[in-house]
Short mmCIF file of N, CA and C in Angstrom, two decimals:
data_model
loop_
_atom_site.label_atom_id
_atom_site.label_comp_id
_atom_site.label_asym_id
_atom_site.label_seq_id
_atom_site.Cartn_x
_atom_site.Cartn_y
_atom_site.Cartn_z
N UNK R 92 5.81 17.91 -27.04
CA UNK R 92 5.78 16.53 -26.65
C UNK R 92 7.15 15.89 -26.88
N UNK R 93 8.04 16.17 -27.87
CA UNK R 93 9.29 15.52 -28.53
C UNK R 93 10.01 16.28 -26.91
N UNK R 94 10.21 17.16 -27.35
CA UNK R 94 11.17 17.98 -25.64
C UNK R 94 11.00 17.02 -23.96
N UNK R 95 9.64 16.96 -23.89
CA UNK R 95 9.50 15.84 -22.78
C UNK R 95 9.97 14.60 -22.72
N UNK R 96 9.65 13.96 -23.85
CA UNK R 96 9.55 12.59 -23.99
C UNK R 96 11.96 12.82 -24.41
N UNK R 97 11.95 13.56 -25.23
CA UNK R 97 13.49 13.92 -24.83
C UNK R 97 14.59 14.01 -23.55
N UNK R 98 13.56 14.64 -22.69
CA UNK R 98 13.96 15.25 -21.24
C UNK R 98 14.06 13.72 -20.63
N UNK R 99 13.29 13.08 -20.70
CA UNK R 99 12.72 11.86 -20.18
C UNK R 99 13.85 10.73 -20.47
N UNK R 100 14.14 10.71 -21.67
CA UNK R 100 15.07 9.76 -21.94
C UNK R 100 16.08 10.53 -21.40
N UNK R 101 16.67 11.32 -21.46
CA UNK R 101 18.33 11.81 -20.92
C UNK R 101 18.35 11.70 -19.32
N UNK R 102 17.08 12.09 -18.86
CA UNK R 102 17.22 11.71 -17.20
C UNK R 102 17.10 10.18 -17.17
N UNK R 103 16.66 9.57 -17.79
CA UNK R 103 16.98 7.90 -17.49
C UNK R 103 18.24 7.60 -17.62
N UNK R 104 18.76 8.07 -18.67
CA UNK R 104 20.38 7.44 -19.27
C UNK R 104 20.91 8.33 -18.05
N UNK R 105 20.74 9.59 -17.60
CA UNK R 105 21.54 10.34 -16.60
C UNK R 105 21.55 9.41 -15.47
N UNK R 106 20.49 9.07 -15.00
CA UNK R 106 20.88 8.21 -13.47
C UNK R 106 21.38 6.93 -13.93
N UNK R 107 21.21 6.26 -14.96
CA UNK R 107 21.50 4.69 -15.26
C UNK R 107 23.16 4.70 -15.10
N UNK R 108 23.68 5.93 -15.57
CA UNK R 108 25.09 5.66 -15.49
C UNK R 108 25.66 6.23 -14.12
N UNK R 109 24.96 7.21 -13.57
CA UNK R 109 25.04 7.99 -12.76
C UNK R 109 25.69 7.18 -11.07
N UNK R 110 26.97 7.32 -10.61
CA UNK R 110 27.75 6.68 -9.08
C UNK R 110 26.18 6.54 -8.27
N UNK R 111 25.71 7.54 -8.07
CA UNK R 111 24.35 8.45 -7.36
C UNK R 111 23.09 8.20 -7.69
N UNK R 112 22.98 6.52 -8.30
CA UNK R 112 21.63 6.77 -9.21
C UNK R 112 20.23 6.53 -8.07
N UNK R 113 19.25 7.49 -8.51
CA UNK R 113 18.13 7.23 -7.58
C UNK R 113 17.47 6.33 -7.49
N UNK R 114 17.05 5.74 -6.86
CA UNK R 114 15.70 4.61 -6.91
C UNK R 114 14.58 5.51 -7.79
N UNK R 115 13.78 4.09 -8.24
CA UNK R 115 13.00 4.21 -9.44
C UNK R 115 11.36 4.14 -8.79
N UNK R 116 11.86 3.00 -7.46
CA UNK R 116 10.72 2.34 -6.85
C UNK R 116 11.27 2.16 -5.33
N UNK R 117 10.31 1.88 -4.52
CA UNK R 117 10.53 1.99 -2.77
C UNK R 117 9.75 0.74 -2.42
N UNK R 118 10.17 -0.38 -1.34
CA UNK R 118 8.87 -0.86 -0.74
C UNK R 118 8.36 -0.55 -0.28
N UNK R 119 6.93 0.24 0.10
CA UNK R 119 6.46 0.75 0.83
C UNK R 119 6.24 -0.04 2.19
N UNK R 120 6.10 -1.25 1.79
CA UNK R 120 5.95 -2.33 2.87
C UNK R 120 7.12 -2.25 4.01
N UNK R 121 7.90 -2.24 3.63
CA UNK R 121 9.45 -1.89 4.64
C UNK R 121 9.94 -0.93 4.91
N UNK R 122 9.61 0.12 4.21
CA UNK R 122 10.16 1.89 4.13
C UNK R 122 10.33 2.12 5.26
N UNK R 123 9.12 1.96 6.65
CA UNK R 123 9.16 2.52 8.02
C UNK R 123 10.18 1.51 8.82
N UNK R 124 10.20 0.45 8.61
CA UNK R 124 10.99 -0.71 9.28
C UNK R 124 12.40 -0.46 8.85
N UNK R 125 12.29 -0.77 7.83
CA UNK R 125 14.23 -0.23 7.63
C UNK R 125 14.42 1.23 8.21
N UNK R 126 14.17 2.41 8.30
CA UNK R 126 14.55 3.63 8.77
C UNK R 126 13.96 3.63 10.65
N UNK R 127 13.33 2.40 11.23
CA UNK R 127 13.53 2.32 12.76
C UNK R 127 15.00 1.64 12.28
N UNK R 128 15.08 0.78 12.12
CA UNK R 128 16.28 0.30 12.13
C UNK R 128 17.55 0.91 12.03
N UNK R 129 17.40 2.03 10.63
CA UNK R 129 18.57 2.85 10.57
C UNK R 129 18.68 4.19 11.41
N UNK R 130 17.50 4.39 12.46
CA UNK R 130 17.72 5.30 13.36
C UNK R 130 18.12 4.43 14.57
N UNK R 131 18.91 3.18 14.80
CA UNK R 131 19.85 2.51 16.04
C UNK R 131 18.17 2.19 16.81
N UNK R 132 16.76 1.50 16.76
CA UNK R 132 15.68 1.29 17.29
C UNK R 132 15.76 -0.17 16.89
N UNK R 133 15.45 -0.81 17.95
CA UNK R 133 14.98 -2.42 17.82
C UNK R 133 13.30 -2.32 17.27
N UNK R 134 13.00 -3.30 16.41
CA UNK R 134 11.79 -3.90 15.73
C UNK R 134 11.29 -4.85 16.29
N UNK R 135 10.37 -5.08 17.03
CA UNK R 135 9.42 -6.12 17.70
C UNK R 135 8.85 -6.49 16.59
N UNK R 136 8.17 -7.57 16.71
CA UNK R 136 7.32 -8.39 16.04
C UNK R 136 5.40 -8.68 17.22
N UNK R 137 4.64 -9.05 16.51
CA UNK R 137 3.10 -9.00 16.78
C UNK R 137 3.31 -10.36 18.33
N UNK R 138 4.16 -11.27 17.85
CA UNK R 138 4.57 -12.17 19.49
C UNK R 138 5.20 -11.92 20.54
N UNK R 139 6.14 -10.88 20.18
CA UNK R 139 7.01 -10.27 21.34
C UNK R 139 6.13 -9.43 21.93
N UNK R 140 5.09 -8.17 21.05
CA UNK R 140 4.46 -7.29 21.97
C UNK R 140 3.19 -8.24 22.91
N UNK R 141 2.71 -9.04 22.14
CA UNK R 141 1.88 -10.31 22.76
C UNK R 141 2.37 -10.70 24.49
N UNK R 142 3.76 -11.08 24.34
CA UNK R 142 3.78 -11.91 25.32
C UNK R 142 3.87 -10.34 26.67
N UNK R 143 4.92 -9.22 25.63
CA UNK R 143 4.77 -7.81 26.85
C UNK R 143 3.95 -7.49 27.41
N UNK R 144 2.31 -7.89 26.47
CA UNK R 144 1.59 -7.08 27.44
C UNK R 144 0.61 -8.43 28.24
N UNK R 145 0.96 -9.58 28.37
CA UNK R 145 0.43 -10.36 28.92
C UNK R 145 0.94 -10.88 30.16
N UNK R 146 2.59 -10.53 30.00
CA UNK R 146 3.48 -10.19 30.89
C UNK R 146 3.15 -9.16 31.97
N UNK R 147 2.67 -7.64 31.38
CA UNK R 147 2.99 -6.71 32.34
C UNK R 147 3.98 -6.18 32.16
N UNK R 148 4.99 -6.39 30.93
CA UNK R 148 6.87 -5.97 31.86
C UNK R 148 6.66 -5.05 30.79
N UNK R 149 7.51 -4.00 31.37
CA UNK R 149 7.97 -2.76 29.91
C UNK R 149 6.84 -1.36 30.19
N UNK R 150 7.17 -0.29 29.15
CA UNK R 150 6.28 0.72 29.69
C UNK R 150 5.88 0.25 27.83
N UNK R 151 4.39 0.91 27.38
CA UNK R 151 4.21 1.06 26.31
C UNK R 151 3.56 2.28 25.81
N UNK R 152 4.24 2.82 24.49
CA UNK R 152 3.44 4.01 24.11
C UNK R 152 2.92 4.22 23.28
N UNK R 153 1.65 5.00 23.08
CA UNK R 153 1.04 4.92 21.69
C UNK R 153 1.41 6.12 21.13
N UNK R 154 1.67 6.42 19.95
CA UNK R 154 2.38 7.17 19.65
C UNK R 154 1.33 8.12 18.60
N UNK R 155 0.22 7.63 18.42
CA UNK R 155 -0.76 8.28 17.37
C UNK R 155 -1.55 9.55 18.33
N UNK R 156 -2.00 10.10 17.52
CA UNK R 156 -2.89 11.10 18.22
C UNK R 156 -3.96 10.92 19.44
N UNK R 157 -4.34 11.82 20.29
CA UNK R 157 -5.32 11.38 21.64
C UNK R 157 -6.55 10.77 20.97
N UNK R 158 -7.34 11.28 19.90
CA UNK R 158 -8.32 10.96 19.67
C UNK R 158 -8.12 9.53 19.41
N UNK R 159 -7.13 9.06 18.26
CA UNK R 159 -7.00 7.55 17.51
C UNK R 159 -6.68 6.59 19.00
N UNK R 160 -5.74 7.21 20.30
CA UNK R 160 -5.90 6.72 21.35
C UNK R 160 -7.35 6.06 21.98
N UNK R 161 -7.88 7.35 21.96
CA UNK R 161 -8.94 7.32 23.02
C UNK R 161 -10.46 6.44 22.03
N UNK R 162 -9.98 6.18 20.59
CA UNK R 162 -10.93 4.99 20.44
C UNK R 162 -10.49 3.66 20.48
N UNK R 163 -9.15 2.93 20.74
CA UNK R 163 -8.76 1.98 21.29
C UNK R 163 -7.26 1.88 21.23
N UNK R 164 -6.61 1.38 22.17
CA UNK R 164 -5.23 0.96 22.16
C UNK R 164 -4.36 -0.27 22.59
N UNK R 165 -3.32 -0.46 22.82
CA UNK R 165 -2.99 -1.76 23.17
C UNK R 165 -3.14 -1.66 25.08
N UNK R 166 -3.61 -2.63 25.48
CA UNK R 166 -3.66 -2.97 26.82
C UNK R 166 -2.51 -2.33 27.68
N UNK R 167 -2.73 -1.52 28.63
CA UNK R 167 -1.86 -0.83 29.27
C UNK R 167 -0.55 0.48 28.84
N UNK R 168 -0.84 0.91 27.63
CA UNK R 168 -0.40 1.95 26.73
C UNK R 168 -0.94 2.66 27.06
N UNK R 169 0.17 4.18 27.47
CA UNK R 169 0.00 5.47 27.83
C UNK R 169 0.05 5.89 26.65
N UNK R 170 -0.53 7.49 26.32
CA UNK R 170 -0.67 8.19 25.10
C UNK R 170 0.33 9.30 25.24
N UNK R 171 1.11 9.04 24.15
CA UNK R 171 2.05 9.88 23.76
C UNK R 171 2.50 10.71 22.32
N UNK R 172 1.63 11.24 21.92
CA UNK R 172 1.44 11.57 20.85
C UNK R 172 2.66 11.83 19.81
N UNK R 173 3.30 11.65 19.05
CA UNK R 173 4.62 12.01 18.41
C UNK R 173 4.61 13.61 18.02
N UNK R 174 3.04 14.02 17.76
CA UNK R 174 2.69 15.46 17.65
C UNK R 174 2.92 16.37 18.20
N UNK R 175 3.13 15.89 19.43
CA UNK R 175 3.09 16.96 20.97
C UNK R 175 4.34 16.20 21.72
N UNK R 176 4.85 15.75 21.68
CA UNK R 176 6.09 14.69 22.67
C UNK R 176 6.68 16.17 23.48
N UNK R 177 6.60 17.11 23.21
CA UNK R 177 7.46 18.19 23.70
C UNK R 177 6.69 18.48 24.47
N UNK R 178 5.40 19.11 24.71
CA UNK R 178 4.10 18.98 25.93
C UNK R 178 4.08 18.21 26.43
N UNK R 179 3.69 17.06 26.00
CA UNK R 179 3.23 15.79 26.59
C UNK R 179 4.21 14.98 27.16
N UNK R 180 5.84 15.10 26.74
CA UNK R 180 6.82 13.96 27.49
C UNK R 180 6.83 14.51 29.36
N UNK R 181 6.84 15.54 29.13
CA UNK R 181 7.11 16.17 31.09
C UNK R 181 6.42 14.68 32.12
N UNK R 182 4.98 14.70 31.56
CA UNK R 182 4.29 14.24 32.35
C UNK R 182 4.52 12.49 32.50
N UNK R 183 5.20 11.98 31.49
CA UNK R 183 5.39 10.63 31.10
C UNK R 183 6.78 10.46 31.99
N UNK R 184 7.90 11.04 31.53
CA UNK R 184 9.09 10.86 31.60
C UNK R 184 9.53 10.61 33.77
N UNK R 185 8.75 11.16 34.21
CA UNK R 185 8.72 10.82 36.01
C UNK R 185 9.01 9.47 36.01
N UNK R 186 8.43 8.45 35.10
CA UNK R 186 7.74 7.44 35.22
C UNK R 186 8.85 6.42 34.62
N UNK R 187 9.61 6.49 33.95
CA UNK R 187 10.77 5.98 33.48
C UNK R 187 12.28 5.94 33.69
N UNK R 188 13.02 5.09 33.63
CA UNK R 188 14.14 5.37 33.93
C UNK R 188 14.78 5.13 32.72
N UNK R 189 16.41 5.29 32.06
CA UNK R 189 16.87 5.21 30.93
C UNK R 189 16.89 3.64 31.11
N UNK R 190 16.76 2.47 31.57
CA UNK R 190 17.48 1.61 30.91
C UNK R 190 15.86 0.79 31.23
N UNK R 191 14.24 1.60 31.30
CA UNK R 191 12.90 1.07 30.94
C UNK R 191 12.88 0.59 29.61
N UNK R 192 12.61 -0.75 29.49
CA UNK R 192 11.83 -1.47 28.81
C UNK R 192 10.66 -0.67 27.85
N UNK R 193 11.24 0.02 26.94
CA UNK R 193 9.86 0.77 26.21
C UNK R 193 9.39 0.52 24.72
N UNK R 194 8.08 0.64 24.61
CA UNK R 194 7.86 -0.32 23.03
C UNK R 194 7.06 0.88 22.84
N UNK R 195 7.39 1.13 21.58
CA UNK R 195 6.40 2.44 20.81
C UNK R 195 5.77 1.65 19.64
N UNK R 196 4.41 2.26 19.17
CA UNK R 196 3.66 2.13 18.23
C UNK R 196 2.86 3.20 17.97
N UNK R 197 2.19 2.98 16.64
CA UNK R 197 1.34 3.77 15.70
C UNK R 197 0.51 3.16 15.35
N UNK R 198 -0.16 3.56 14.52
CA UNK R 198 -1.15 2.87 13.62
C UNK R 198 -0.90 1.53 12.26
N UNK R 199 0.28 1.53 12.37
CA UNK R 199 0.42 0.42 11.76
C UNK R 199 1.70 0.94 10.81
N UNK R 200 1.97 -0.38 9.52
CA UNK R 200 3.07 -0.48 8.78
C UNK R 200 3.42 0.96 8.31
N UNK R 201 2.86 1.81 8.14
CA UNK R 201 3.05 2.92 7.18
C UNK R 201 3.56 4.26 7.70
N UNK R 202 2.78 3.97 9.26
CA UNK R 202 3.03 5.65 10.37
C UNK R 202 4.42 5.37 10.75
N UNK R 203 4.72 7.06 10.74
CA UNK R 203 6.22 7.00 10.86
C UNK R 203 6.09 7.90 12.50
N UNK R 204 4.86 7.99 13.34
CA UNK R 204 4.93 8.30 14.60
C UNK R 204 5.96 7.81 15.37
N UNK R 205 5.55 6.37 15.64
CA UNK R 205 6.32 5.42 16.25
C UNK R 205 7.81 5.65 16.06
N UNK R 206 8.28 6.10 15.26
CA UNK R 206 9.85 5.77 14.79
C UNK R 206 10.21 7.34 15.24
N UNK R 207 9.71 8.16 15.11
CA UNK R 207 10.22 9.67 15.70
C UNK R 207 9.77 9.79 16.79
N UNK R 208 8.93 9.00 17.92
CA UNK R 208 9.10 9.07 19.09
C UNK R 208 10.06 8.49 19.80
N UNK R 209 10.36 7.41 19.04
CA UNK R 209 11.38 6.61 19.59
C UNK R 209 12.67 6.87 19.55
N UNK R 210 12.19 7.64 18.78
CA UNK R 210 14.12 8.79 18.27
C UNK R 210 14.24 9.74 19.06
N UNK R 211 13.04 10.32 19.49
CA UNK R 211 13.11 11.40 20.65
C UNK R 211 13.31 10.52 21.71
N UNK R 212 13.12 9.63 22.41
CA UNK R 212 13.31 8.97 23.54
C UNK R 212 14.83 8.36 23.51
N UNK R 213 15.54 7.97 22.37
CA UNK R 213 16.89 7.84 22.53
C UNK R 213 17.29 9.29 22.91
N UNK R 214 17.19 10.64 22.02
CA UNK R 214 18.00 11.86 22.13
C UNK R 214 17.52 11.82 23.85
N UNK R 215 16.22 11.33 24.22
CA UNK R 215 16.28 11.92 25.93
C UNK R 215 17.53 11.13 26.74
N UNK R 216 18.43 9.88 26.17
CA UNK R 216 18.79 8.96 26.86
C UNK R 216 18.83 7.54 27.22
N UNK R 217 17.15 7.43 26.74
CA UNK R 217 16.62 5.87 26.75
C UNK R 217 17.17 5.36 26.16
N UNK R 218 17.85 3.79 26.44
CA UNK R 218 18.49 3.09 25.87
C UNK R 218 17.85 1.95 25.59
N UNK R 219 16.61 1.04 26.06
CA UNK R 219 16.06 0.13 25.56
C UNK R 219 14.13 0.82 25.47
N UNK R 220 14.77 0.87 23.83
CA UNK R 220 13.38 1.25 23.10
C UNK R 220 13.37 0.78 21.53
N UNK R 221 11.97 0.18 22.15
CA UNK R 221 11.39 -0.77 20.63
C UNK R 221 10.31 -0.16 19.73
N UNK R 222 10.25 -0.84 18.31
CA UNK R 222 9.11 -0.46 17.64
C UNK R 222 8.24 -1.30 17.44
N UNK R 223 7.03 -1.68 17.60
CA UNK R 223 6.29 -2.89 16.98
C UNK R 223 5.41 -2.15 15.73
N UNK R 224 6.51 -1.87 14.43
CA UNK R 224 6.04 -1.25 13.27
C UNK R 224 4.64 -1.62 12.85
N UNK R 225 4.30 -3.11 12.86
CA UNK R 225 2.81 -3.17 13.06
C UNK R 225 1.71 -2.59 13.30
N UNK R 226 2.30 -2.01 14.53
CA UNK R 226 1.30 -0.89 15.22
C UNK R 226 -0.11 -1.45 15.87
N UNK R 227 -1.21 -0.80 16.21
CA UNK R 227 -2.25 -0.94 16.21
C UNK R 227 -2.90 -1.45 14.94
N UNK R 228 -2.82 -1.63 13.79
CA UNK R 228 -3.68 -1.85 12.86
C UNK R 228 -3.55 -3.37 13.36
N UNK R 229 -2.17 -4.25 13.24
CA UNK R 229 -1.33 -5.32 13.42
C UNK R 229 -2.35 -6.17 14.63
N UNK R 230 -2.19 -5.41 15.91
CA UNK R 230 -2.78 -5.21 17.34
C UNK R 230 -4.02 -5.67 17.34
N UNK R 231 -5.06 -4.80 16.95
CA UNK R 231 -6.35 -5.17 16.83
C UNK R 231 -6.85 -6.00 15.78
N UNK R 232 -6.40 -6.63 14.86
CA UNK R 232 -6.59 -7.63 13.75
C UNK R 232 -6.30 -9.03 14.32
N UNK R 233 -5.35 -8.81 14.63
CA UNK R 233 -4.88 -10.47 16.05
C UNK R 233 -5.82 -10.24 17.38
N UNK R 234 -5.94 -9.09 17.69
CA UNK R 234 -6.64 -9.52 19.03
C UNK R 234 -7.96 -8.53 18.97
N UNK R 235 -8.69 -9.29 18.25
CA UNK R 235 -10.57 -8.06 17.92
C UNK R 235 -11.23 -8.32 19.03
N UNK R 236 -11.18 -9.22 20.14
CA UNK R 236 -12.03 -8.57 21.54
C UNK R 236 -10.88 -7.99 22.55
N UNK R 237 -9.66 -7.67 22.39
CA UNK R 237 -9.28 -6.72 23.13
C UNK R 237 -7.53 -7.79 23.37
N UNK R 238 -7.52 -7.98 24.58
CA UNK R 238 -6.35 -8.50 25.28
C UNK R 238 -6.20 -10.01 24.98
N UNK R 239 -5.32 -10.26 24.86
CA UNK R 239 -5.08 -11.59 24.50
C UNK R 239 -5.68 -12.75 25.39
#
């Protein structure tokens, strides 16, 4: 017990002084939002995707699995799984051009789908692509009979 509780204190004093010191704690609340951000991805908010899909304008993708799709999604969102994007982009990608209007989502604050599809859709070229980190959880909590 003395050896641990030893070990324990020298790795504290090691990072406290340490150029390199690690985080202790994370927000989990922001974790996915700051890293769209630091992969060069714009962040929508729950009003911007609001007015997109009431609009019509933009392509949208859901980025969670077919099944979590196929029990509800945002109004006019094709399924694009982040799982399969390598199968599944062929059939999507006809349909877009690089400078489409595209908003990706997941299941909400925590899924990091959304943010690695959207990273694959820059490496394809796409140049205007969003996240609404929210996701579906965000989605269906504001709008519980469906479309706005």
């Amino acid at each position: 017990m003395f050896i641990v509780l030893l070990a324990l204190c020298l790795g504290t004093l090691a990072n406290w002084v340490s150029p390199r010191r690690l985080p202790w704690t994370q927000d989990w609340t922001t974790r996915v939002r700051d890293a769209v951000i630091s992969a060069g991805l714009n962040v929508v908010d729950l009003e911007t995707v609001t007015k997109m899909v009431s609009r019509g304008g933009g392509f949208i993708l859901d980025a969670r699995p077919f099944a979590a799709y196929g029990e509800g999604h945002l109004p006019g969102a094709f399924s694009l799984p982040a799982s399969t994007v390598e199968e599944s982009f062929p059939d999507i990608e006809p349909m877009l051009t690089p400078d489409t209007q595209i908003l990706v989502y997941c299941s909400g604050e925590e899924c990091e789908d959304s943010m690695d599809l959207g990273t694959f859709l820059l490496q394809q070229g796409f140049t205007n692509v969003s996240v609404f980190v929210g996701g579906y959880a965000e989605w269906s909590k504001a709008h519980p009979g469906g479309t706005p």
